[in-house]
Coordinates of C-alpha atoms in Angstrom, one line a residue:
X409 CA 0.0 0.0 0.0
X410 CA 2.8 2.4 0.8
X411 CA 4.3 2.1 -2.7
X412 CA 0.9 3.1 -4.3
X413 CA 0.3 6.0 -1.9
X414 CA 0.1 9.5 -3.5
X415 CA 0.6 12.2 -0.8
X416 CA -1.2 14.8 -2.9
X417 CA -4.1 12.9 -4.4
X418 CA -4.8 10.8 -1.3
X419 CA -4.4 13.5 1.3
X420 CA -7.1 14.0 3.9
X421 CA -7.3 16.4 6.8
X422 CA -6.2 14.8 10.0
X423 CA -4.4 12.0 8.3
X424 CA -0.8 11.6 9.1
X425 CA 1.5 12.3 6.2
X426 CA 4.0 9.5 5.4
X427 CA 7.5 10.8 5.7
X428 CA 10.6 9.4 3.9
X429 CA 14.2 10.0 4.6
X430 CA 16.2 10.2 1.4
X431 CA 19.8 9.0 1.4
X432 CA 22.5 11.7 1.5
X433 CA 23.3 13.4 -1.8
X434 CA 26.5 12.4 -3.6
X435 CA 29.2 14.2 -5.5
X436 CA 29.9 13.5 -9.2
X437 CA 33.5 12.3 -9.5
X438 CA 34.0 14.1 -12.8
X439 CA 32.6 17.6 -12.3
X440 CA 31.9 17.8 -8.5
X441 CA 28.2 18.4 -9.0
X442 CA 25.9 17.6 -6.1
X443 CA 23.5 14.8 -7.1
X444 CA 20.4 13.6 -5.3
X445 CA 19.7 9.9 -4.6
X446 CA 19.5 7.9 -7.8
X447 CA 20.6 10.8 -10.0
X448 CA 23.4 9.8 -12.3
X449 CA 26.1 11.8 -14.2
X450 CA 23.6 12.2 -17.1
X451 CA 22.1 15.0 -14.9
X452 CA 25.4 16.9 -15.0
X453 CA 28.4 16.0 -17.2
X454 CA 27.8 12.6 -18.7
X455 CA 30.8 11.0 -17.0
X456 CA 33.1 13.9 -17.8
X457 CA 32.2 14.1 -21.5
X458 CA 30.8 17.7 -21.1
X459 CA 32.7 20.5 -19.6
X460 CA 32.2 24.3 -19.5
X461 CA 34.1 27.1 -17.9
X462 CA 32.4 28.9 -15.0
X463 CA 29.8 31.6 -15.9
X464 CA 31.3 35.0 -15.0
X465 CA 30.0 36.2 -11.6
X466 CA 29.3 39.8 -10.8
X467 CA 30.8 40.5 -7.3
X468 CA 28.1 43.1 -6.5
X469 CA 25.3 40.6 -7.2
X470 CA 27.1 37.9 -5.3
X471 CA 27.4 40.1 -2.3
X472 CA 23.7 41.0 -2.5
X473 CA 22.6 37.4 -2.9
X474 CA 24.7 36.2 0.1
X475 CA 24.1 39.2 2.3
X476 CA 22.7 38.2 5.7
X477 CA 20.7 41.4 6.2
X478 CA 17.0 42.4 5.8
X479 CA 18.0 43.8 2.4
X480 CA 19.7 40.6 1.3
X481 CA 16.7 38.4 2.5
X482 CA 14.3 40.7 0.7
X483 CA 16.3 40.5 -2.5
X484 CA 16.4 36.7 -2.4
X485 CA 12.6 36.5 -1.8
X486 CA 11.8 38.8 -4.7
X487 CA 14.7 38.1 -7.0
X488 CA 12.4 36.9 -9.8
X489 CA 10.4 40.1 -9.6
X490 CA 13.6 42.3 -9.7
X491 CA 14.8 40.2 -12.7
X492 CA 11.5 40.8 -14.6
X493 CA 11.7 44.5 -13.7
X494 CA 15.0 44.8 -15.7
X495 CA 14.3 42.1 -18.4
X496 CA 14.5 43.3 -22.0
X497 CA 11.9 40.7 -23.2
X498 CA 8.6 39.5 -21.9
X499 CA 7.4 35.9 -21.5
X500 CA 4.5 34.4 -23.3
X501 CA 2.5 31.2 -23.2
X502 CA -0.8 29.8 -24.5
X503 CA -3.2 29.4 -21.5
X504 CA -5.9 26.9 -21.3
X505 CA -8.9 29.2 -20.7
X506 CA -11.2 26.4 -19.6
X507 CA -9.1 26.1 -16.5
X508 CA -8.3 29.8 -16.0
X509 CA -11.9 30.8 -16.2
X510 CA -13.1 28.5 -13.4
X511 CA -14.6 30.8 -10.8
X512 CA -14.4 28.3 -8.0
X513 CA -11.4 28.1 -5.7
X514 CA -8.0 29.9 -6.3
X515 CA -7.0 31.1 -9.7
X516 CA -5.4 28.3 -11.7
X517 CA -4.0 28.2 -15.2
X518 CA -2.5 25.5 -17.4
X519 CA 0.1 26.3 -20.0
X520 CA -0.3 24.7 -23.4
X521 CA 2.8 24.1 -25.5
X522 CA 6.2 25.9 -24.9
X523 CA 6.9 29.1 -23.0
X524 CA 8.5 31.7 -25.2
X525 CA 10.0 35.1 -25.1
X526 CA 8.8 38.2 -27.0
X527 CA 10.4 41.5 -27.8
X528 CA 8.6 44.8 -28.6
X529 CA 9.4 48.0 -30.3
X530 CA 12.1 50.5 -29.2
X531 CA 9.5 53.2 -28.3
X532 CA 6.0 52.9 -26.8
X533 CA 2.9 54.1 -28.5
X534 CA 1.9 56.1 -25.5
X535 CA 3.9 57.4 -22.5
X536 CA 1.9 55.2 -20.2
X537 CA 2.7 51.9 -22.0
X538 CA 6.5 52.0 -21.7
X539 CA 7.9 48.7 -20.5
X540 CA 10.8 46.2 -20.8
X541 CA 13.6 47.3 -23.2
X542 CA 11.8 50.6 -23.7
X543 CA 12.6 51.6 -20.1
X544 CA 16.3 51.7 -21.1
X545 CA 15.6 54.1 -24.0
X546 CA 12.5 56.2 -23.4
X547 CA 12.3 59.0 -20.8
X548 CA 15.4 57.7 -18.9
X549 CA 15.2 60.6 -16.4
X550 CA 12.1 58.9 -15.0
X551 CA 13.4 55.3 -15.3
X552 CA 13.7 54.5 -11.6
X553 CA 10.2 55.9 -10.9
X554 CA 8.7 53.9 -13.7
X555 CA 10.4 50.7 -12.5
X556 CA 9.3 51.3 -8.9
X557 CA 5.7 51.8 -10.0
X558 CA 5.5 48.2 -11.1
X559 CA 5.2 47.0 -7.4
X560 CA 4.9 48.4 -3.9
X561 CA 7.3 45.6 -2.8
X562 CA 10.3 47.1 -4.6
X563 CA 13.0 48.8 -2.6
X564 CA 14.5 51.9 -4.3
X565 CA 18.0 51.2 -3.1
X566 CA 18.0 47.8 -4.7
X567 CA 16.5 49.1 -7.9
X568 CA 19.2 51.7 -8.1
X569 CA 21.9 49.2 -7.3
X570 CA 20.8 46.8 -10.1
X571 CA 20.6 49.7 -12.6
X572 CA 24.1 50.8 -11.7
X573 CA 25.5 47.2 -12.0
X574 CA 23.9 46.7 -15.4
X575 CA 24.9 50.1 -16.7
X576 CA 28.5 49.2 -15.7
X577 CA 28.7 45.7 -17.0
X578 CA 25.9 44.8 -19.5
X579 CA 26.7 45.3 -23.2
X580 CA 23.0 45.2 -24.2
X581 CA 22.3 48.1 -21.7
X582 CA 25.3 50.0 -23.1
X583 CA 23.9 49.7 -26.6
X584 CA 20.4 50.8 -25.5
X585 CA 21.8 53.8 -23.7
X586 CA 23.7 54.8 -26.8
X587 CA 20.4 54.5 -28.7
X588 CA 18.6 56.7 -26.2
X589 CA 21.1 59.5 -26.8
X590 CA 20.7 59.4 -30.6
X591 CA 19.3 62.7 -32.0
X592 CA 17.4 60.7 -34.8
X593 CA 16.0 58.0 -32.5
X594 CA 12.7 57.9 -34.4
X595 CA 14.5 56.9 -37.5
X596 CA 16.6 54.1 -35.9
X597 CA 16.3 50.4 -35.8
X598 CA 18.3 47.9 -33.7
X599 CA 19.8 44.8 -35.0
X600 CA 20.4 42.2 -32.2
X601 CA 23.1 39.9 -33.4
X602 CA 23.7 36.3 -32.9
X603 CA 26.8 35.1 -31.1
X604 CA 29.9 35.0 -33.5
X605 CA 30.8 31.5 -34.4
X606 CA 34.4 31.9 -33.4
X607 CA 33.7 33.3 -30.0
X608 CA 34.4 30.8 -27.1
X609 CA 31.6 30.1 -24.7
X610 CA 31.3 32.7 -21.9
X611 CA 33.7 35.2 -23.4
X612 CA 32.3 38.5 -22.4
X613 CA 30.7 40.2 -25.4
X614 CA 31.1 43.9 -26.3
X615 CA 28.3 46.3 -27.1
X616 CA 29.4 46.3 -30.8
X617 CA 29.1 42.5 -30.9
X618 CA 25.6 42.2 -29.4
X619 CA 23.8 44.8 -31.4
X620 CA 24.1 47.4 -34.2
X621 CA 22.1 50.6 -34.7
X622 CA 20.6 51.1 -38.2
X623 CA 19.7 54.6 -39.2
X624 CA 17.2 55.8 -41.7
X625 CA 16.1 53.7 -44.7
X626 CA 19.1 51.4 -44.4
X627 CA 18.0 47.8 -44.0
X628 CA 19.7 44.7 -42.7
X629 CA 19.4 42.7 -45.9
X630 CA 21.2 39.6 -44.8
X631 CA 19.6 38.7 -41.4
X632 CA 20.4 35.2 -40.2
X633 CA 17.5 33.1 -38.8
X634 CA 18.5 33.9 -35.3
X635 CA 19.1 37.6 -35.5
X636 CA 16.3 40.2 -34.7
X637 CA 15.6 43.6 -36.2
X638 CA 13.7 45.7 -33.7
X639 CA 11.7 48.5 -35.1
X640 CA 11.3 52.0 -33.6
X641 CA 7.5 51.5 -33.5
X642 CA 5.8 48.2 -34.1
X643 CA 2.3 46.9 -33.6
X644 CA 3.3 43.3 -33.0
X645 CA 5.6 41.6 -30.6
X646 CA 8.4 39.5 -32.1
X647 CA 9.1 36.0 -30.8
X648 CA 12.7 35.4 -29.9
X649 CA 13.9 32.1 -31.2
X650 CA 15.0 29.8 -28.4
X651 CA 17.9 28.7 -30.5
X652 CA 19.5 32.2 -30.3
X653 CA 22.3 32.8 -27.9
X654 CA 20.8 36.1 -26.6
X655 CA 17.6 34.3 -25.5
X656 CA 18.9 34.0 -22.0
X657 CA 20.7 37.3 -21.3
X658 CA 17.7 39.3 -22.6
X659 CA 15.3 37.6 -20.3
X660 CA 17.5 37.0 -17.3
X661 CA 19.8 40.0 -16.8
X662 CA 20.4 39.2 -13.1
X663 CA 21.7 35.7 -14.0
X664 CA 23.7 37.1 -17.0
X665 CA 24.7 40.6 -15.9
X666 CA 27.7 40.6 -18.3
X667 CA 25.4 39.8 -21.3
X668 CA 27.0 36.4 -21.8
X669 CA 25.2 34.3 -24.3
X670 CA 23.3 31.2 -23.3
X671 CA 22.8 28.0 -25.4
X672 CA 22.5 28.1 -29.2
X673 CA 22.7 25.5 -31.9
X674 CA 26.5 26.1 -32.3
X675 CA 27.3 25.8 -28.6
X676 CA 30.4 23.7 -27.9
X677 CA 31.9 22.7 -24.6
X678 CA 35.5 23.2 -23.4
X679 CA 36.6 20.3 -25.5
X680 CA 35.0 21.9 -28.6
X681 CA 32.3 19.2 -28.9
X682 CA 28.7 20.3 -29.9
X683 CA 26.3 20.2 -26.9
X684 CA 22.5 19.8 -27.0
X685 CA 20.2 22.2 -25.2
X686 CA 19.2 19.6 -22.6
X687 CA 22.9 18.6 -21.9
X688 CA 23.9 22.3 -21.7
X689 CA 21.3 23.3 -19.0
X690 CA 21.8 20.0 -17.1
X691 CA 25.4 20.9 -16.7
X692 CA 24.9 24.6 -16.0
X693 CA 22.1 24.3 -13.4
X694 CA 24.1 22.0 -11.0
X695 CA 25.5 23.3 -7.8
X696 CA 29.3 23.5 -7.6
X697 CA 29.7 26.7 -5.6
X698 CA 31.9 25.4 -2.8
X699 CA 34.1 23.4 -5.1
X700 CA 35.0 26.4 -7.1
X701 CA 35.4 28.9 -4.2
X702 CA 37.4 27.0 -1.6
X703 CA 40.0 29.7 -1.5
X704 CA 37.5 32.3 -0.6
X705 CA 35.8 30.2 2.1
X706 CA 37.7 30.8 5.3
X707 CA 36.8 27.9 7.7
X708 CA 38.1 29.7 10.7
X709 CA 35.2 32.1 10.5
X710 CA 32.8 29.2 11.0
X711 CA 34.5 28.0 14.2
X712 CA 31.8 29.8 16.1
X713 CA 29.2 27.5 14.6
X714 CA 31.0 24.4 15.8
X715 CA 31.5 25.9 19.3
X716 CA 27.8 26.7 19.5
X717 CA 26.9 23.1 18.8
X718 CA 29.5 21.8 21.3
X719 CA 27.8 23.9 24.0
X720 CA 24.4 22.4 23.2
X721 CA 23.0 25.2 21.1
X722 CA 20.5 23.6 18.6
X723 CA 18.7 26.8 17.3
X724 CA 20.7 27.8 14.3
X725 CA 18.6 30.9 13.9
X726 CA 20.3 32.4 16.9
X727 CA 23.8 31.8 15.5
X728 CA 25.2 34.7 13.5
X729 CA 28.3 34.4 11.2
X730 CA 29.8 37.6 10.0
X731 CA 30.8 36.6 6.6
X732 CA 29.0 37.6 3.3
X733 CA 30.2 34.5 1.5
X734 CA 28.2 32.2 3.9
X735 CA 25.1 31.1 1.9
X736 CA 21.6 31.6 3.3
X737 CA 20.5 28.0 2.7
X738 CA 23.1 26.4 5.0

């Protein structure tokens, strides 16, 4: 009976929930990824056949993510919201309206097909409809206020910090800022380029590599299938191909603050072997933080943790470690 029990389907109020203790996670011998019970190396590196260099990490974001303060905890809780606030593209999906329109119970929706990303025009049709990449170009003097108006949960100091980091490091932001200062902005178009074939994975791109400003009647006559020409004004949103390398940095600027490209059909690993989309993300999403940062983790700072347990302290919430590299989930 226990093997056929479904804790969600068969749950009843007052009935004790069956609890299981999973075995300890293990470490991949090839790439040092942390794997759950029964997960194999197919979930990370395929027995060492796949290897990538580390994604560049922005120190300012790392400090904010690891910060053990009310500001750090707030940022981690609302990190998806802050990412969407600065995203260049929007997310779209086909929704099953027969589920979404159900008036009983909580609001529920079911996605049909794939989730995709969409990009709009450079300028809004009205001043009230400015959003996404337009916030980097249109009315930049009021950019912070416009971003803050998206939610009462936003903290202005964090919004200003994210804006400063992206202005400093992100080549897409640099190109959009250049566009906003153009005297003939209404005659411009923006060509978002695919990753150069000869550029190694995770090499930091420059503003000239990621996009080009096209002025007047000049057209990009030789667009590849994964490049996008963004109009000054446009009535329709353009779907961003998921085989384009800029698919990830345009939607997830906090994960890719340097504008590094994600997976595309030409992606190769450190051994110059082609890698599928599934294998790429299986490798990238694994946790290897401690393995690659042993030099920056100073074990002597955590001696207070061991001392507290030796004295019988069992409430970890009362133990404070003054070290920004100490992760919140430990």
